[in-house]
Amino acid sequence: MIVSKGRISMECFIYVILFISLLFSNQILALPDVEQQNNRLSPRDTPSLQFNGPFTTVIDLLSQDVEFSIFVRLLQRKKLIPYLNELQNFTLLAPVNSAFVQDFNPLSNDVKDVISTLDLSPWDEFDVQNYIIHDNVITTDQLTNSTKVISDNVKFPLVLSQPNINSHRFVINNDIPIVEPNLSPNMQNATVHGVLKLVTDAKDINSLINSVENIKVSYTNIDVLLQNLLNRYMDPPTNNKTLLVPSNKSFKTHFNSIELNYLLNHYNKLEKMNKHIQKGWYKDMEILLNNLLIDEVVGGSTDLLTFNQNNGLVHISSKNCGQQLILNERDSSILTFTNQPYDFGMAHFFDDIQFLNTSISFNAEKYLHGLNCSGFVREIYFRGLEKFIKDNDEFVTIFLPQASLNDEVGFTKSTLLYHFTELPIWLEKDFPTLSKNEIHNKFYNSSFCSSNKKLGGHCQRMKLTKSNKGYFINNKFHILNSKPYQIGNTLIYIIDNDITLPNDLIFSLPPTLDSCSKSISFLRKLNYLDLKPNHEGYTVFLPCFNSWDDMGLNFKYIQSNFTAASLIMENLIVNGLYYTDLGDHRYIETNNLLDEPITIDINKDDHSSKIEVNIDSLQDNLTIDKDSDIIFNQGVIHPTHNIEYPLDLQISLKDLFMTTGNDKFMYLLETLPNYKHLFNDSNMPYSILVPTLSSLDYSNISNDYTKLEEFLKLHIIPGNETVNILNCDNDFNTLLGEILECKSYSQDDQYIKVKEGATNEVRILNKGCSTENSQQACIFLIDKPLSLNWIGKDKYNLNMPILAVAFGIILGVVMFMIFVCCLLVARVTKIKNRYQMVDSSENSNENDNTVRHINDVKHPLLNNSQIRPPTSYDSTNTAAKLSASSNGSSSNSNNRPNTGSASYSVNSTATPIQMPRKK
Ligand SMILES: *[C@@H]1O[C@H](CO)[C@@H](O)[C@H](O)[C@H]1NC(C)=O
Ligand SMILES: *[C@@H]1O[C@H](CO)[C@@H](O)[C@H](O)[C@H]1NC(C)=O
Ligand SMILES: *[C@@H]1O[C@H](CO)[C@@H](O)[C@H](O)[C@H]1NC(C)=O
Ligand SMILES: *[C@@H]1O[C@H](CO)[C@@H](O)[C@H](O)[C@H]1NC(C)=O
Ligand SMILES: *[C@@H]1O[C@H](CO)[C@@H](O)[C@H](O)[C@H]1NC(C)=O
Ligand SMILES: *[C@@H]1O[C@H](CO)[C@@H](O)[C@H](O)[C@H]1NC(C)=O
Ligand SMILES: *[C@@H]1O[C@H](CO)[C@@H](O)[C@H](O)[C@H]1NC(C)=O
């Protein structure tokens, strides 16, 4: 390097000649074998210096020792002889021949071969600076019982140490033994140490850490940290410094996994972030690294009070003759991995470093990165909502969408805000422990509060539900951890998907509530699925569950009358927000959708899960469930268990009749003289059993049917009797005076038959009651008309033969005895009084009459109606008739075949049956 280029070939020639002559003047190059190498491991007690003359240089010393011959030849080849000759105040590490042999096998004993190998290119990389310590003349006596780290005037730091106190062996950089120490020329201020190995370039810091990796402690974390940071600098931050290397275990001790993921950029999202986010992130990485960096090369035997790069005071001392460092009297470095030089600096490896995490603080933002949700952070910055994730004095709960593969999903500002609430939500504390199928709901205000147009500035709420399936938000989004990640005042829950804002009314209803579909279809028809913004939000009482089904014919009517339907729905949608978790008592004055002023009165009962809602425009209370509010984008929905009619909605008996579609029956009813009273239920209500049109057609009853009036009256029920058929739990009278009975097998399976009549039953298909008189004026749709023929018919239907036979026998015996008695009496009285005999025959005629009644069921009715004086429908008559019917039913409460006297009491009752004569 000192020799100028022009003279290269000339000098080269001279040196080659010189070299060859040297070769022959010395002994043949002795190639050391294994034994020799082993011998050399022990330093020689007396350096074998042979002075050829009074003045020696370093080169002279090397040349005189055959062990350095290859080194000398190398120096010659590199034209370094003059350089070394002129050098002063230095220490030279001179590799012995075996050092080369180790590296370049095989070399043959043949001298010429050796020469030729010297030309091989690998030697060209040889840099003599690896072997020179400038401005420092070191002898091994300076190294006794200590370790010396040299970082000045060297190409890379060197460590000179005495591995074993009791031996006088010394090593360079922990693994290069000095085999011929302390050769001193007298012409130069220098020392030469023969070393057993070549001094290779120091590794860079990453390779050094990687090379340490295959022991039981792992150092990958610091490696990752450095890799993240190193390419940010022109000069690596580790340059000319001491790096204290903590193990992964140490990282684990001082940080949790989320923090580590963040600090080490575990998900490799750092690069994709904008400058602003990157800056903070890199800063934390730097703080972490700076905790571990000392701004000078420290090592070996030392006792030093210094500062790390974060100005943290660090006391570095040593033990084991400088082969182990101690930080702050606490953390000891690992013996075999202390004083590890790199290019350029010194590394010391530790199990743990106490101050690893000082000066590093975390906030929600960092945790979000650590949870692999950097995309979410980016969105937050993009929407200017950083305040939620920066260091926060207020409580914030974040519902964080699980890191998904697709990191590119964008949020609107509103939607993003809906992921936050400025409340601490502790799921495990806020919710009770539930038994198996219990469900518990709670509501929280989200941070989305700006929808002035829709919610009047109220914050949109979110519903949290706990059930045996876990925790859900708005019945849709599953919360994956019931215990939140907490960082400062921020609580983080992971959810399985991006939360969407509550949707339109229709999309907010959970699929489990398909019972609301009838209400929805009304709202759709009425165009109320999209309510116009009212600047205060809406509360919708939505009939669900069985509410519509329970309405029967009324539902059919409402379905057919658009005006009625809208009247109902408009009364159920009110301005303003009522949530069921607000206070125990609420009195709200507001307007409904018709813009009518209404008041809502709500009293909550702690013991009931239901809430009675009194709206003054409705006939009765609505029943809703506590905490079952359904949030939608314009307010809140309460599914109701019932429907109450608005006060100004009238559904008359005739309206309901029309839903049966049986015009023919109506036509027949019109033949009744007092037909008008039937549907004018204001003073005297009636209910009507209406057969289906097809069954009526089939029965061939038309207005020329001779007993039409009786037939119709059998289908008309006085108002106050209606409750019994409505509940289907009691017998009830008809206008005809014939008692009917209702049999209920289930709610949907109810039958009517003539009491004590034929076994024939008709089924109640549907029913509905007028709004004005919902307990007294009802229409019952039945599957076929009742027949007058069924009245009393069952008296002959002895469907139990044994009973019939028994009954027959008893009857026979009784008849026989009566006959015998009569005969005896007749015989006795015959002679006494003839006139008395006539009386007794009249008595027997009356008996005959009874039998006749049994034979012909139609007659008594006909007779009765003909006998009765004409009356009009009035209450006294009805009352009289009913008292009669109750008498009848008390004396005969079953369908068993009746005795003659029983049937007599029914058919020839003394009570008048009202039967106004046709006009
Ligand atoms: C060698 O060291 C001495 C004493 O420190 C100094 O005076 C001298 O200048 C040095 N020589 C060179 C060439 O640096
Ligand atoms: C030899 O070099 C060392 C290191 O530079 C220096 O301290 C010492 O004074 C020098 N000795 C002489 C005699 O120049
Ligand atoms: C080196 O240490 C050994 C063993 O502790 C001791 O005997 C010897 O005196 C020490 N040498 C020096 C120079 O301190
Ligand atoms: C290393 O640091 C020391 C002391 O801070 C300084 O004198 C020296 O020039 C530095 N060397 C390099 C290569 O930066
Ligand atoms: C429909 O209902 C409204 C409100 O009750 C009523 O005024 C109207 O007469 C009904 N229309 C029909 C065709 O029944
Ligand atoms: C109707 O609701 C109101 C308010 O909740 C309540 O005070 C009242 O008792 C309820 N009435 C009935 C009949 O349940
Ligand atoms: C209905 O009213 C009539 C007359 O007022 C009465 O005799 C009858 O017992 C009542 N029926 C019921 C079920 O209350």
CSV table of C-alpha atoms in Angstrom, one decimal, residues 388 392-399 419-431 442-447 462 464 479 482-493:
chain,number,residue,atom,x,y,z
A,388,PHE,CA,-58.8,8.3,21.6
A,392,ASN,CA,-55.6,9.6,27.8
A,393,ASP,CA,-56.7,10.8,31.2
A,394,GLU,CA,-60.3,9.8,30.6
A,395,PHE,CA,-61.5,6.3,30.3
A,396,VAL,CA,-61.9,4.9,26.8
A,397,THR,CA,-63.1,1.5,25.8
A,398,ILE,CA,-62.1,0.4,22.3
A,399,PHE,CA,-63.8,-2.4,20.4
A,419,HIS,CA,-65.9,1.5,17.9
A,420,PHE,CA,-65.2,3.7,20.9
A,421,THR,CA,-67.0,4.6,24.1
A,422,GLU,CA,-65.8,7.0,26.7
A,423,LEU,CA,-66.7,4.8,29.5
A,424,PRO,CA,-64.8,2.0,31.2
A,425,ILE,CA,-66.6,-1.2,30.3
A,426,TRP,CA,-65.6,-4.2,32.4
A,427,LEU,CA,-67.6,-7.0,30.9
A,428,GLU,CA,-66.9,-9.4,33.6
A,429,LYS,CA,-67.9,-6.9,36.3
A,430,ASP,CA,-70.8,-5.2,34.5
A,431,PHE,CA,-72.6,-8.4,33.6
A,442,LYS,CA,-76.7,-3.7,28.7
A,443,PHE,CA,-76.5,-0.5,26.8
A,444,TYR,CA,-73.6,2.0,26.5
A,445,ASN,CA,-73.3,5.3,24.7
A,446,SER,CA,-70.8,5.1,22.0
A,447,SER,CA,-68.6,8.0,21.0
A,462,MET,CA,-74.5,0.0,21.5
A,464,LEU,CA,-73.9,-5.5,24.7
A,479,ILE,CA,-66.4,-9.9,21.6
A,482,SER,CA,-64.1,-11.0,28.1
A,483,LYS,CA,-61.1,-9.6,29.9
A,484,PRO,CA,-59.9,-6.4,28.3
A,485,TYR,CA,-56.4,-5.5,27.4
A,486,GLN,CA,-55.8,-2.5,29.6
A,487,ILE,CA,-53.3,0.2,29.0
A,488,GLY,CA,-53.6,3.2,31.2
A,489,ASN,CA,-57.3,4.3,31.2
A,490,THR,CA,-57.9,2.5,27.9
A,491,LEU,CA,-59.6,-0.9,27.7
A,492,ILE,CA,-59.4,-2.9,24.6
A,493,TYR,CA,-61.7,-5.7,23.5
